[in-house]
Short mmCIF file of C-alpha atoms in Angstrom, two decimals:
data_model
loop_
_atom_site.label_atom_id
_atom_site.label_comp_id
_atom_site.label_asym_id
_atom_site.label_seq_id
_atom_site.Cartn_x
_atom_site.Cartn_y
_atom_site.Cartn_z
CA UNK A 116 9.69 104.21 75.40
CA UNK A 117 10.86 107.27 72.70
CA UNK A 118 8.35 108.71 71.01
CA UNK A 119 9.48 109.06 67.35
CA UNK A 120 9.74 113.05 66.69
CA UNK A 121 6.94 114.81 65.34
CA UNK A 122 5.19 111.92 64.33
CA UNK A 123 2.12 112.53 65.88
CA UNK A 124 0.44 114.60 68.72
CA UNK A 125 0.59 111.66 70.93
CA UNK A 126 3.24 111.05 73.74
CA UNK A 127 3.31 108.25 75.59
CA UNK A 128 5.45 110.34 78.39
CA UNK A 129 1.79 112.05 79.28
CA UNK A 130 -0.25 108.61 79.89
CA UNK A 131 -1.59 109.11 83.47
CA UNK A 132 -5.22 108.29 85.24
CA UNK A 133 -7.45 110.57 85.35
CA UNK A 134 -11.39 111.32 85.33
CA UNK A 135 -12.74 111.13 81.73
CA UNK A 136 -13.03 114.56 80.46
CA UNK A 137 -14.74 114.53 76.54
CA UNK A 138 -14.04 117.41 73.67
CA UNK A 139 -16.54 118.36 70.58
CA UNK A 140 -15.94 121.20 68.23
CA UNK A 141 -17.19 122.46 64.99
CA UNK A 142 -13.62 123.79 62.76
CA UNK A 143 -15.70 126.47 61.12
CA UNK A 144 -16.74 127.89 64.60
CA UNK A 145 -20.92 127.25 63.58
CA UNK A 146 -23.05 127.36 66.61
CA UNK A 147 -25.71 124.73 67.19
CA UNK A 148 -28.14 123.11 69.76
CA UNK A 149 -26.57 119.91 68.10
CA UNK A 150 -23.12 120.33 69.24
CA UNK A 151 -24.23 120.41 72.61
CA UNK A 152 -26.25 117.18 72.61
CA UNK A 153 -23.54 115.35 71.55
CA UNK A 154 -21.17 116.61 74.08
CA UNK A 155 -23.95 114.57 76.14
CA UNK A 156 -23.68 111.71 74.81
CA UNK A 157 -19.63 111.91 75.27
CA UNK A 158 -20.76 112.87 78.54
CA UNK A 159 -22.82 109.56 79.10
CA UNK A 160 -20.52 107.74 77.42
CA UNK A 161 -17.88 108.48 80.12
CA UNK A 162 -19.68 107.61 82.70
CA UNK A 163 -17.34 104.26 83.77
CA UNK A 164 -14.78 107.12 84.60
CA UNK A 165 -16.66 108.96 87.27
CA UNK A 166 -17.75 107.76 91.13
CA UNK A 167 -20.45 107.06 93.40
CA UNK A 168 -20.59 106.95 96.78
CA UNK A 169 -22.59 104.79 99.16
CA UNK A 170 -25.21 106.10 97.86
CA UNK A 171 -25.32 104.91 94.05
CA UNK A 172 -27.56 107.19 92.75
CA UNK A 173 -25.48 110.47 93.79
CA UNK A 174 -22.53 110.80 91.64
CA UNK A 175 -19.15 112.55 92.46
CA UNK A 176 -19.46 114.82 89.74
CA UNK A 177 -20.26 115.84 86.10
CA UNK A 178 -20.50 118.60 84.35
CA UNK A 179 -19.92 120.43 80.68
CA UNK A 180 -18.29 123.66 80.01
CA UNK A 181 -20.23 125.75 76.28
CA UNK A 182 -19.49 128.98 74.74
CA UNK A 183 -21.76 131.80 76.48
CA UNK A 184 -25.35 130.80 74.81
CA UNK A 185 -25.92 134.69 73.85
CA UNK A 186 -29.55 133.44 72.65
CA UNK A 187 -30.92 131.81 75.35
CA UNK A 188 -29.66 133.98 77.82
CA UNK A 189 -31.43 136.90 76.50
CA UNK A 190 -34.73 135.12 76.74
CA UNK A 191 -33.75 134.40 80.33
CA UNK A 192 -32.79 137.40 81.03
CA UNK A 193 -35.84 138.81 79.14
CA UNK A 194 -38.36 136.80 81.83
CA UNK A 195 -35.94 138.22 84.97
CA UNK A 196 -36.48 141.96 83.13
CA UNK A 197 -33.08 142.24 82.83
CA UNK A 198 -31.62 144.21 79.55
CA UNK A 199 -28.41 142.34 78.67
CA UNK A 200 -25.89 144.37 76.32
CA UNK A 201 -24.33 143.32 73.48
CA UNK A 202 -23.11 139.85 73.49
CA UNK A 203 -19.51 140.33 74.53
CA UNK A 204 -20.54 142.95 77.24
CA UNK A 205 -21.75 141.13 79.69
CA UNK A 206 -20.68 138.12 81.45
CA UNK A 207 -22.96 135.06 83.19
CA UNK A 208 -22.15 132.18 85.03
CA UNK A 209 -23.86 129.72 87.07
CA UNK A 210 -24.10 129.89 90.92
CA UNK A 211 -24.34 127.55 94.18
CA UNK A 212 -26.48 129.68 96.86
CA UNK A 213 -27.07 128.89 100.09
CA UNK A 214 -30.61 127.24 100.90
CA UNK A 215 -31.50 129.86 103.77
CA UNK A 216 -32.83 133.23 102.98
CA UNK A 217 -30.73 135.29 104.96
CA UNK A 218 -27.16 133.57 104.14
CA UNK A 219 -28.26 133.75 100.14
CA UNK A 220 -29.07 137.18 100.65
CA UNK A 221 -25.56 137.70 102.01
CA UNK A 222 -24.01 135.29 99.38
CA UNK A 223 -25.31 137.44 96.32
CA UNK A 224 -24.58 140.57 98.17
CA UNK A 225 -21.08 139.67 98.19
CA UNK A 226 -20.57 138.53 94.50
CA UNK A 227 -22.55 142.26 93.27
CA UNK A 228 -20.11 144.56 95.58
CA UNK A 229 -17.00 142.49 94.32
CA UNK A 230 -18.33 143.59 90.61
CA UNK A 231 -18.96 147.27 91.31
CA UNK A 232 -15.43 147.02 93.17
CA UNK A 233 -13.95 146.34 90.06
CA UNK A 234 -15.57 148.82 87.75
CA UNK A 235 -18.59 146.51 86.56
CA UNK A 236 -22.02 146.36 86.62
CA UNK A 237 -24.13 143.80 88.82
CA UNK A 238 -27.01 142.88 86.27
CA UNK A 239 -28.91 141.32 88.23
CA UNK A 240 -30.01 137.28 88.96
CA UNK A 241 -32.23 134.61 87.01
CA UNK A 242 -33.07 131.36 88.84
CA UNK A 243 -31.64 128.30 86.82
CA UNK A 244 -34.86 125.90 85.87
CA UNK A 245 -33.63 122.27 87.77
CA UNK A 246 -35.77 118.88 88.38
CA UNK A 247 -34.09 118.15 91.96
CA UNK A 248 -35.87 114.37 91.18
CA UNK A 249 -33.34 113.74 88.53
CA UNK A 250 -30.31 113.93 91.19
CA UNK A 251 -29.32 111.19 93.35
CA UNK A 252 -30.83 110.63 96.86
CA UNK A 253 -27.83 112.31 99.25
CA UNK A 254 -27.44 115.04 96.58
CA UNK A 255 -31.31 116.13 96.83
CA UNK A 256 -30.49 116.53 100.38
CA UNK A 257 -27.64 119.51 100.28
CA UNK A 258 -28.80 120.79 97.03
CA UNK A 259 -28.18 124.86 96.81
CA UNK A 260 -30.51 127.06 94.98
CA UNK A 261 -28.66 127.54 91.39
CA UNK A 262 -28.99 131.04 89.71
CA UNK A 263 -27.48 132.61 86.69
CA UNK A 264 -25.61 135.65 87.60
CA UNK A 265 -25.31 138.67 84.83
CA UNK A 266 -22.42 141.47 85.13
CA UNK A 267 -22.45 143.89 82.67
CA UNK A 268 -18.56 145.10 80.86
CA UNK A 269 -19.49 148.84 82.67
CA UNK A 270 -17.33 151.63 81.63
CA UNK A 271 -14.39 149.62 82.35
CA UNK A 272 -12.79 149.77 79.42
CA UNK A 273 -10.21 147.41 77.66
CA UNK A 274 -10.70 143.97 75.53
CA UNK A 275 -11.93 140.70 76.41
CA UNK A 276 -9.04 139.88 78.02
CA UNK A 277 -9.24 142.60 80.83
CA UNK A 278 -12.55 141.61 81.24
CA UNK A 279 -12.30 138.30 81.84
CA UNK A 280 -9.54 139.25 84.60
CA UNK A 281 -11.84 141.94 86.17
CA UNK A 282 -14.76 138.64 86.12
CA UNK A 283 -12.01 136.43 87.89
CA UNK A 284 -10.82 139.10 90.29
CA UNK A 285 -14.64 139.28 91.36
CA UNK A 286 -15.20 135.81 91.51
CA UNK A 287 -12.35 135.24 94.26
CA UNK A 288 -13.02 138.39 95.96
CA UNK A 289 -17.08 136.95 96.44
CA UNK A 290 -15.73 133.38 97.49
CA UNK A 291 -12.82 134.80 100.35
CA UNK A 292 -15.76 137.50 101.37
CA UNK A 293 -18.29 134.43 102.02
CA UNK A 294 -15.57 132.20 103.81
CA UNK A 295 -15.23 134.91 106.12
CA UNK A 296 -18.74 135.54 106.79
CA UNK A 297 -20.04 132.19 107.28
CA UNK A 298 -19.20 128.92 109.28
CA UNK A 299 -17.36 126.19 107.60
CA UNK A 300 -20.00 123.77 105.50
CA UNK A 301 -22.85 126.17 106.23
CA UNK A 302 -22.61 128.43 102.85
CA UNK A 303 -23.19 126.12 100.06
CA UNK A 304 -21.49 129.39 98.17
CA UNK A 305 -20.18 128.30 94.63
CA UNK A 306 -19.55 130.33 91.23
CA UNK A 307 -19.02 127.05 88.74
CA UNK A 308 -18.47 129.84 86.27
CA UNK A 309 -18.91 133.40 85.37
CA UNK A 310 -16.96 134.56 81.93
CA UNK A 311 -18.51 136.68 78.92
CA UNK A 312 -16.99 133.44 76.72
CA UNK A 313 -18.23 130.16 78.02
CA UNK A 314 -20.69 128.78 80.34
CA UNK A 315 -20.35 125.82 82.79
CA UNK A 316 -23.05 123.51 84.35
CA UNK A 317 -22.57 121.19 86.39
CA UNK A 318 -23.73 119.46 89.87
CA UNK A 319 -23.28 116.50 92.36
CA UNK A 320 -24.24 113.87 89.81
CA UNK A 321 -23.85 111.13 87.68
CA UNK A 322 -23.26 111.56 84.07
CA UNK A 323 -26.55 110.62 82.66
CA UNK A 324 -28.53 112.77 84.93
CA UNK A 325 -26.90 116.13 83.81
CA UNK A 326 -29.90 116.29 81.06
CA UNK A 327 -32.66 115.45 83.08
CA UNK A 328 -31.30 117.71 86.05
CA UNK A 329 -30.93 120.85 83.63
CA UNK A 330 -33.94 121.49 81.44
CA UNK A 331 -32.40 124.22 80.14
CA UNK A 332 -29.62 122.22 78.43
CA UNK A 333 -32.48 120.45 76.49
CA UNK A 334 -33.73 124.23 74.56
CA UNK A 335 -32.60 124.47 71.51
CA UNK A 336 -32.13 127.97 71.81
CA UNK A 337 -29.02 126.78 73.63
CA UNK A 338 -26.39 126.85 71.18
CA UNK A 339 -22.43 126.66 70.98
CA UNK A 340 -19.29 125.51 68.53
CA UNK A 341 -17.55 123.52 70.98
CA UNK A 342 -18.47 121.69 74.29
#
């Protein structure tokens, strides 16, 4: 089938399966705690396009991706007594740690020298508030310990755009440090995110438990224009 020409935005040669993935905006770029609950409720809504396994209270997936909460990340920075900059400064991003002391120890070690590496500054950490009852059975039982990593712009120089290259550079430099330091399956080592423009959570679930999992997705000091 030929799509007529400009007709629309749909193509029919770009039909394909795929996990349900959900898209909310506001057009005049206003931030709100709104916008993010009904990014939710897409969320929920989409939840005949993710997976379970044999266990069906653990799902394969879910997750939502925000613009960097500049708000609510100050007052969690605030109870960690760490000063954040000005908003587009500073980076955060979620992070999977390893459950034993000594291999998270080495985990976040990794992810701070790959910052100063590259010219930034390692903020410091702020443990993410979870309910580990709200995820599925199998889930509960490899769960990492989730913190919110901050790195500061430094003296680095450039615009957002060199930043966010310097944040990626760090990322992979962290993950390939980790995968050489620890066995296979042992690290439980993940950055979901870390970007001085958006924010991702996300975990092992199903799509209705995102909420109850993440508290902090409930304050409505968390705010954004598109999820």
């Amino acid at each position: 089938m030929n799509d007529p020409p400009y007709k629309s935005l749909y193509r029919s040669s770009f039909e394909h399966d795929a996990c349900g993935v959900g898209m909310i905006c506001d057009l005049s770029n206003r931030k709100s705690h709104a916008m993010i609950q009904d990014a939710l409720k897409i969320l929920e809504n989409l939840t005949h396009r993710g997976a379970c396994g044999c266990d069906e209270t653990t799902g394969d997936g879910a997750g939502i991706l925000i613009q960097k909460p500049h708000l609510f990340l100050q007052q969690a920075a605030r109870e960690a007594t760490i000063h954040l900059p000005a908003e587009m400064d500073y980076a955060a991003g979620l992070v999977f740690l390893p459950s034993d002391k000594g291999l998270r120890k080495a985990a976040r070690a990794a992810l701070s020298a790959a910052a100063e590496q590259r010219g930034l500054d390692f903020l410091g950490w702020q443990r993410v508030l979870v309910n580990p009852d709200a995820a599925g059975d199998l889930a509960q039982r490899v769960m990492p310990v989730i913190q919110m990593a901050f790195v500061g712009r430094g003296n680095t120089g450039g615009d957002t755009l060199a930043f966010e290259r310097r944040l990626y550079l760090t990322r992979k430099a962290a993950e390939n440090r980790v995968r050489r330091l620890f066995d296979p399956g042992e690290s439980l080592f993940h950055i979901a995110s870390l970007s001085s423009r958006t924010l991702v959570y996300k975990g092992m679930l199903l799509a209705d438990q995102m909420t109850a999992f993440y508290p902090d997705l409930c304050d409505p000091a968390m705010a954004s224009a598109l999820a």
